[in-house]
Amino acid sequence: MASVNEEKRKDTPSPAKHVDSVNHEEIEDTALLGIHIAGLCMKEDKADVTFVVEQERIPAHRVILAARSEYFQALLYGGLEETKQTEIALQVPLQPFQYLLRYIYSGSMSLKDMKDEDILDTLGLAIQYGFPSVEKAIINYLSLHVSAGNVCAILDAGRLFDLADLLAVCDEFVDRNAIDVLRHETFQNLTFESLCRLLDRDKFDAPEVDIFLAVHKWYQAKEDADAAQYKKIYDKVRFPLMSHNELVTVVRPTGVLQSDQLLNIVAEKETLYKLRNRGVVPGENVVKDKIVWTQLYDGRIRCADVVLKKAHVINKIEVCYKMKSADNVVYCVDVSLDGECWHRLAELHHNKPTEVVHFRAREVRYIEVTTSDKYEDIDSIKAMLHMKQKKKKLHSISD
């Protein structure tokens, strides 16, 4: 007869056997392999080639480099002169080369721990040595971290390597932060080619006097033999967009322009519709805000007001209505640059769903449409620069 203890042992479930989670049909040690290969980076152990960069000797392993890059495959095994050399001099920046070398051995790179200039130099090396994944990652990183302090350097890199996506990011940032970019000390570091590209863009929206001051400071910082070429940068400044006061008090004292040039610019200002204005795309509506309605003269007169973000050169206004008005109702269209001195452009009788007013190009920031109609029946007001203005019949009530 079994003892009580033996019976208890039978009733007590045996402890579950430990099941090893490792798949016994496969061996997966890639993480350890990566650690071991990364540990060889810039180590003398089993190195068979040495790169000399900025007088510093950097040991490396031909087979690893060749396996990771077609460039190094051709350099080290392609029958070139370097194939037989144990020491190879490279004309590249040291720190970025070391960053890329660590990536070659480990497959990782921490961009957040790198300086902007090192990131840009590493981008250049990634393009040169054929690492598209590094190139893409850096472009994405720079796109998210562009600032007034680094956009000029990024712009130079984008133009140098013909990176359309990166240039588009820089253009968008500069358009939104033009003044900050112009006044930042790094603006003086822009290359001549990049600065020309920047100033040629109509969407580079900043007061022309600020552009001139930044360009003049940029030119004064150039002391090398190409100063004569650099002086051509003043041709990119759109002097006719400046006020008479700015031309006399800011531009004239610098001696950049001769007296006859200033007179020609003043004359050119009279034909505003011919000028290449900044921040205005021909035909693009510059009215971004909604209409603000006010009442005048005890509510007998209603006024639809629009205030532009900044002054724009325009020559066309469209008034769009919600409904048909009474035949005897008149809509008066007035514009102003400063909100004090007003110019009446037209008196409309609301015969169409949309009334169009053409006038000689002028700088405008305030638009006002007044009416005696008791309904707020204006749906929208649009304003723009129309380039084929001369073929249109111009309104000229008090222009």
Coordinates of C-alpha atoms in Angstrom, one line a residue:
M1 CA 0.0 0.0 0.0
A2 CA 1.4 3.3 -1.1
S3 CA 2.2 5.8 1.7
V4 CA 0.5 9.1 2.1
N5 CA 3.6 10.9 0.8
E6 CA 3.6 8.8 -2.3
E7 CA -0.1 9.5 -3.0
K8 CA 0.6 13.3 -2.6
R9 CA 3.5 13.0 -5.0
K10 CA 1.1 11.4 -7.6
D11 CA -1.5 14.1 -7.2
T12 CA 1.0 17.0 -7.3
P13 CA 1.6 18.1 -11.0
S14 CA 5.1 18.0 -12.1
P15 CA 6.7 21.4 -12.8
A16 CA 6.4 22.4 -16.5
K17 CA 9.6 21.8 -18.4
H18 CA 11.4 24.9 -19.6
V19 CA 10.8 25.5 -23.3
D20 CA 13.7 27.2 -24.9
S21 CA 12.5 30.0 -27.1
V22 CA 15.4 29.6 -29.5
N23 CA 14.5 28.0 -32.8
H24 CA 16.7 24.9 -32.9
E25 CA 16.4 24.8 -36.7
E26 CA 17.9 28.2 -37.3
I27 CA 20.8 30.2 -35.9
E28 CA 20.3 33.9 -35.7
D29 CA 23.3 35.8 -34.6
T30 CA 23.2 38.9 -36.9
A31 CA 23.2 41.3 -33.9
L32 CA 26.4 39.8 -32.6
L33 CA 27.9 39.8 -36.1
G34 CA 27.1 43.5 -36.4
I35 CA 28.8 44.2 -33.1
H36 CA 31.9 42.3 -34.1
I37 CA 32.2 44.0 -37.6
A38 CA 31.5 47.4 -36.1
G39 CA 34.3 46.8 -33.6
L40 CA 36.8 46.6 -36.5
C41 CA 36.1 50.1 -37.6
M42 CA 39.3 52.2 -37.7
K43 CA 41.2 49.5 -35.8
E44 CA 44.6 48.2 -36.9
D45 CA 43.5 44.6 -36.3
K46 CA 43.6 42.8 -39.7
A47 CA 43.5 46.1 -41.6
D48 CA 44.9 45.9 -45.1
V49 CA 44.6 49.5 -46.3
T50 CA 45.2 52.9 -44.7
F51 CA 43.5 56.2 -45.7
V52 CA 45.3 59.4 -45.1
V53 CA 42.8 62.2 -44.4
E54 CA 44.0 65.6 -43.3
Q55 CA 47.3 64.0 -42.3
E56 CA 45.6 61.5 -40.1
R57 CA 46.0 57.8 -40.8
I58 CA 42.8 55.7 -40.7
P59 CA 43.1 51.9 -41.0
A60 CA 40.4 50.0 -42.9
H61 CA 39.5 46.7 -44.4
R62 CA 39.2 46.4 -48.2
V63 CA 36.7 43.6 -48.3
I64 CA 34.2 45.4 -46.0
L65 CA 34.4 48.7 -47.9
A66 CA 34.1 46.9 -51.3
A67 CA 31.1 44.9 -50.1
R68 CA 29.3 48.1 -49.0
S69 CA 30.1 50.5 -51.8
E70 CA 30.6 50.2 -55.6
Y71 CA 32.9 53.2 -55.4
F72 CA 35.3 51.4 -53.0
Q73 CA 34.9 48.2 -55.0
A74 CA 36.3 50.0 -58.1
L75 CA 38.9 51.9 -56.1
L76 CA 40.3 48.9 -54.2
Y77 CA 39.7 46.0 -56.6
G78 CA 39.2 47.6 -60.0
G79 CA 42.7 47.7 -61.2
L80 CA 43.3 51.4 -60.5
E81 CA 46.5 52.7 -59.1
E82 CA 45.0 52.6 -55.6
T83 CA 44.4 48.9 -55.9
K84 CA 48.1 48.2 -55.3
Q85 CA 48.6 50.9 -52.7
T86 CA 48.5 50.2 -49.0
E87 CA 48.1 53.9 -48.2
I88 CA 45.6 56.0 -50.1
A89 CA 45.3 59.8 -49.6
L90 CA 41.8 61.2 -49.8
Q91 CA 41.0 64.9 -50.2
V92 CA 37.9 64.9 -48.0
P93 CA 37.0 66.4 -44.6
L94 CA 38.2 64.2 -41.7
Q95 CA 35.2 64.2 -39.3
P96 CA 32.5 63.5 -41.9
F97 CA 34.7 60.7 -43.4
Q98 CA 34.9 59.1 -40.0
Y99 CA 31.1 59.4 -39.6
L100 CA 30.5 57.6 -42.9
L101 CA 33.2 55.0 -42.2
R102 CA 31.4 54.1 -38.9
Y103 CA 28.2 53.8 -40.9
I104 CA 29.9 51.5 -43.4
Y105 CA 30.9 49.1 -40.6
S106 CA 27.9 49.4 -38.3
G107 CA 25.0 50.5 -40.5
S108 CA 24.0 53.3 -38.2
M109 CA 24.6 57.1 -37.9
S110 CA 23.3 59.6 -35.3
L111 CA 22.5 62.8 -37.1
K112 CA 21.2 64.6 -34.1
D113 CA 24.7 64.4 -32.5
M114 CA 26.4 66.0 -35.5
K115 CA 27.1 69.6 -36.4
D116 CA 25.2 71.0 -39.4
E117 CA 28.4 71.5 -41.4
D118 CA 29.4 67.9 -40.7
I119 CA 26.0 66.7 -41.8
L120 CA 26.3 68.6 -45.1
D121 CA 29.8 67.3 -45.7
T122 CA 28.7 63.7 -44.9
L123 CA 25.8 64.2 -47.4
G124 CA 28.4 65.1 -50.1
L125 CA 30.5 62.0 -49.2
A126 CA 27.4 59.8 -49.3
I127 CA 26.6 61.0 -52.8
Q128 CA 30.3 60.6 -53.9
Y129 CA 30.7 57.1 -52.5
G130 CA 27.2 55.9 -53.5
F131 CA 25.2 55.5 -50.3
P132 CA 21.6 56.5 -51.4
S133 CA 20.1 55.5 -48.0
V134 CA 22.4 57.9 -46.2
E135 CA 21.7 60.6 -48.8
K136 CA 17.9 60.2 -48.4
A137 CA 18.1 60.1 -44.6
I138 CA 20.1 63.3 -44.4
I139 CA 17.8 65.1 -46.8
N140 CA 14.8 64.1 -44.7
Y141 CA 16.6 65.2 -41.5
L142 CA 17.6 68.6 -43.0
S143 CA 14.1 69.2 -44.3
L144 CA 12.8 68.9 -40.7
H145 CA 15.5 71.0 -39.1
V146 CA 16.0 73.9 -41.5
S147 CA 16.4 77.3 -39.8
A148 CA 17.5 80.8 -40.5
G149 CA 21.0 79.8 -39.3
N150 CA 21.5 76.9 -41.6
V151 CA 19.3 77.4 -44.6
C152 CA 22.0 79.2 -46.6
A153 CA 24.4 76.3 -46.2
I154 CA 21.7 73.8 -47.1
L155 CA 20.8 75.9 -50.1
D156 CA 24.4 75.9 -51.3
A157 CA 24.6 72.1 -50.8
G158 CA 21.3 71.6 -52.6
R159 CA 22.4 73.6 -55.6
L160 CA 25.9 72.0 -55.7
F161 CA 24.5 68.5 -55.7
D162 CA 21.4 69.3 -57.7
L163 CA 19.0 68.1 -55.1
A164 CA 15.6 69.4 -56.2
D165 CA 13.7 68.2 -53.1
L166 CA 16.1 69.9 -50.7
L167 CA 16.1 73.1 -52.8
A168 CA 12.3 73.2 -52.7
V169 CA 12.4 72.9 -48.9
C170 CA 14.9 75.8 -48.7
D171 CA 12.8 78.0 -51.1
E172 CA 9.7 77.5 -49.0
F173 CA 11.4 78.3 -45.8
V174 CA 13.1 81.4 -47.2
D175 CA 9.8 82.6 -48.7
R176 CA 8.2 82.5 -45.2
N177 CA 11.2 83.9 -43.3
A178 CA 12.8 86.2 -45.8
I179 CA 13.7 89.0 -43.3
D180 CA 15.2 86.6 -40.7
V181 CA 17.4 85.0 -43.5
L182 CA 18.5 88.3 -44.9
R183 CA 19.6 89.6 -41.5
H184 CA 21.3 86.4 -40.3
E185 CA 25.1 86.5 -40.3
T186 CA 25.3 83.3 -42.3
F187 CA 23.7 85.1 -45.3
Q188 CA 27.2 86.4 -46.1
N189 CA 28.4 82.9 -46.6
L190 CA 26.1 82.2 -49.6
T191 CA 27.9 81.4 -52.8
F192 CA 27.6 83.9 -55.7
E193 CA 25.5 81.3 -57.7
S194 CA 23.1 80.5 -54.8
L195 CA 22.6 84.2 -54.1
C196 CA 21.8 84.9 -57.8
R197 CA 19.3 82.0 -57.7
L198 CA 17.7 83.4 -54.6
L199 CA 17.3 87.0 -55.9
D200 CA 16.0 85.8 -59.2
R201 CA 13.0 84.2 -57.5
D202 CA 9.8 86.3 -57.7
K203 CA 8.5 84.6 -54.6
F204 CA 11.4 85.8 -52.5
D205 CA 9.1 88.2 -50.7
A206 CA 11.0 90.9 -48.7
P207 CA 11.2 94.7 -48.9
E208 CA 13.7 95.5 -51.6
V209 CA 15.6 97.9 -49.3
D210 CA 16.3 95.0 -46.9
I211 CA 17.4 92.9 -49.9
F212 CA 19.8 95.7 -51.0
L213 CA 21.3 96.1 -47.5
A214 CA 21.9 92.3 -47.2
V215 CA 23.4 92.1 -50.7
H216 CA 25.6 95.2 -50.0
K217 CA 26.9 93.6 -46.8
W218 CA 27.5 90.3 -48.6
Y219 CA 29.5 92.1 -51.3
Q220 CA 31.6 94.0 -48.7
A221 CA 32.6 90.7 -47.1
K222 CA 34.2 89.5 -50.4
E223 CA 37.8 90.4 -50.5
D224 CA 39.2 88.0 -53.1
A225 CA 40.1 88.3 -56.7
D226 CA 36.6 87.8 -58.0
A227 CA 35.3 91.1 -56.5
A228 CA 34.6 92.4 -60.0
Q229 CA 32.3 89.5 -60.7
Y230 CA 30.7 89.7 -57.4
K231 CA 29.7 93.3 -58.1
K232 CA 27.4 92.0 -60.7
I233 CA 25.1 90.8 -57.9
Y234 CA 23.7 94.4 -57.7
D235 CA 22.1 93.8 -61.0
K236 CA 19.8 91.3 -59.2
V237 CA 18.4 94.0 -56.9
R238 CA 15.1 95.5 -58.1
F239 CA 15.8 99.1 -57.3
P240 CA 12.6 100.4 -58.9
L241 CA 10.6 98.6 -56.2
M242 CA 12.1 100.9 -53.6
S243 CA 10.6 104.2 -52.5
H244 CA 12.1 107.5 -53.6
N245 CA 13.1 108.1 -50.0
E246 CA 14.9 104.7 -49.8
L247 CA 16.8 105.3 -53.0
V248 CA 18.0 108.7 -51.8
T249 CA 18.7 108.0 -48.1
V250 CA 19.9 104.3 -48.3
V251 CA 21.2 103.5 -51.8
R252 CA 22.7 106.8 -52.9
P253 CA 25.2 107.1 -49.9
T254 CA 26.7 103.7 -50.7
G255 CA 27.9 104.9 -54.1
V256 CA 26.7 101.6 -55.7
L257 CA 24.7 103.6 -58.3
Q258 CA 25.6 106.7 -60.3
S259 CA 23.3 109.7 -60.5
D260 CA 22.1 108.9 -64.0
Q261 CA 21.3 105.4 -62.9
L262 CA 19.2 106.7 -60.0
L263 CA 17.3 109.0 -62.4
N264 CA 16.6 106.1 -64.8
I265 CA 15.3 104.0 -61.8
V266 CA 13.0 106.9 -60.8
A267 CA 11.6 107.0 -64.3
E268 CA 11.1 103.3 -64.4
K269 CA 9.1 103.4 -61.2
E270 CA 6.3 105.2 -63.2
T271 CA 5.6 102.0 -65.2
L272 CA 4.9 99.7 -62.2
Y273 CA 3.0 97.1 -64.4
K274 CA 6.3 96.4 -66.2
L275 CA 8.3 95.7 -63.0
R276 CA 9.1 92.2 -61.7
N277 CA 7.5 92.4 -58.3
R278 CA 8.4 90.2 -55.5
G279 CA 5.8 88.0 -53.7
V280 CA 3.3 88.4 -56.5
V281 CA 2.7 85.8 -59.2
P282 CA 0.9 87.4 -62.1
G283 CA -2.8 86.4 -62.0
E284 CA -2.6 85.2 -58.4
N285 CA -5.1 86.5 -55.9
V286 CA -3.3 88.4 -53.1
V287 CA -6.4 88.7 -50.9
K288 CA -6.1 86.0 -48.3
D289 CA -8.4 87.3 -45.5
K290 CA -12.2 87.4 -45.4
I291 CA -14.2 90.6 -45.9
V292 CA -14.9 92.7 -42.9
W293 CA -18.2 94.6 -43.0
T294 CA -18.8 97.9 -41.3
Q295 CA -21.7 100.4 -41.3
L296 CA -21.4 104.1 -41.9
Y297 CA -23.8 107.1 -41.6
D298 CA -26.3 105.4 -39.2
G299 CA -26.2 102.2 -41.1
R300 CA -27.3 103.8 -44.4
I301 CA -24.0 102.9 -46.0
R302 CA -22.3 99.5 -45.8
C303 CA -18.6 99.1 -46.3
A304 CA -16.8 95.9 -47.3
D305 CA -13.1 96.2 -46.2
V306 CA -10.1 94.1 -47.2
V307 CA -6.6 94.6 -45.7
L308 CA -3.7 92.8 -47.4
K309 CA -0.9 91.3 -45.4
K310 CA 1.5 93.8 -47.1
A311 CA 1.4 96.3 -49.9
H312 CA 1.2 94.7 -53.4
V313 CA 1.4 96.2 -56.9
I314 CA -1.9 95.3 -58.5
N315 CA -4.0 96.5 -61.4
K316 CA -7.1 94.4 -61.3
I317 CA -9.9 93.9 -58.7
E318 CA -12.8 91.5 -59.0
V319 CA -16.0 92.0 -56.9
C320 CA -18.1 88.8 -56.7
Y321 CA -21.7 89.1 -55.6
K322 CA -24.0 86.7 -53.8
M323 CA -27.3 87.9 -55.3
K324 CA -28.7 90.5 -57.7
S325 CA -29.1 93.9 -56.3
A326 CA -31.6 96.7 -57.0
D327 CA -30.9 98.6 -60.2
N328 CA -30.2 101.9 -58.5
V329 CA -27.6 100.6 -56.1
V330 CA -24.0 101.8 -56.7
Y331 CA -20.9 100.1 -55.5
C332 CA -17.8 102.4 -55.1
V333 CA -14.4 100.8 -55.2
D334 CA -11.6 102.6 -53.4
V335 CA -8.0 101.7 -52.7
S336 CA -5.2 103.0 -50.4
L337 CA -1.6 102.3 -49.6
D338 CA -1.6 103.8 -46.1
G339 CA -5.2 103.7 -45.1
E340 CA -5.5 107.5 -45.1
C341 CA -5.1 108.7 -48.7
W342 CA -7.8 106.9 -50.8
H343 CA -8.2 106.7 -54.6
R344 CA -11.6 105.9 -56.2
L345 CA -11.2 103.4 -59.0
A346 CA -14.7 102.7 -60.1
E347 CA -18.5 103.0 -59.5
L348 CA -20.2 99.7 -60.2
H349 CA -23.9 99.1 -60.9
H350 CA -23.9 95.3 -60.2
N351 CA -25.0 94.2 -63.7
K352 CA -23.0 90.9 -63.6
P353 CA -22.3 88.3 -60.9
T354 CA -18.7 89.4 -61.0
E355 CA -17.6 93.0 -61.8
V356 CA -14.0 93.5 -62.9
V357 CA -12.1 96.7 -62.4
H358 CA -8.9 97.3 -64.4
F359 CA -6.7 100.3 -63.5
R360 CA -3.1 101.5 -63.9
A361 CA -0.8 99.4 -61.7
R362 CA -0.3 100.9 -58.2
E363 CA 0.8 99.8 -54.7
V364 CA -2.2 98.9 -52.7
R365 CA -2.8 97.5 -49.2
Y366 CA -6.3 98.6 -48.4
I367 CA -9.4 97.9 -50.5
E368 CA -12.9 99.2 -49.7
V369 CA -16.2 98.7 -51.5
T370 CA -19.0 100.9 -50.2
T371 CA -22.7 100.5 -51.1
S372 CA -26.1 101.8 -50.0
D373 CA -27.6 98.3 -50.4
K374 CA -29.0 97.0 -47.1
Y375 CA -27.7 93.5 -47.7
E376 CA -24.2 92.3 -47.3
D377 CA -24.3 90.8 -50.8
I378 CA -20.6 90.8 -51.7
D379 CA -19.3 87.2 -51.7
S380 CA -15.6 88.0 -52.2
I381 CA -13.1 90.5 -53.4
K382 CA -10.1 89.5 -55.4
A383 CA -7.0 91.5 -56.3
M384 CA -4.1 90.7 -58.6
L385 CA -1.5 91.9 -61.0
H386 CA -2.7 91.3 -64.6
M387 CA 0.3 91.3 -67.0
K388 CA -1.8 92.0 -70.2
Q389 CA -3.1 95.2 -68.7
K390 CA -2.5 97.5 -71.7
K391 CA -5.1 95.7 -73.8
K392 CA -7.8 96.4 -71.2
K393 CA -9.9 99.5 -70.8
L394 CA -8.7 101.2 -67.6
H395 CA -11.0 102.8 -65.0
S396 CA -9.8 106.3 -64.0
I397 CA -12.2 108.2 -61.8
S398 CA -9.6 109.8 -59.6
D399 CA -6.5 107.8 -60.5

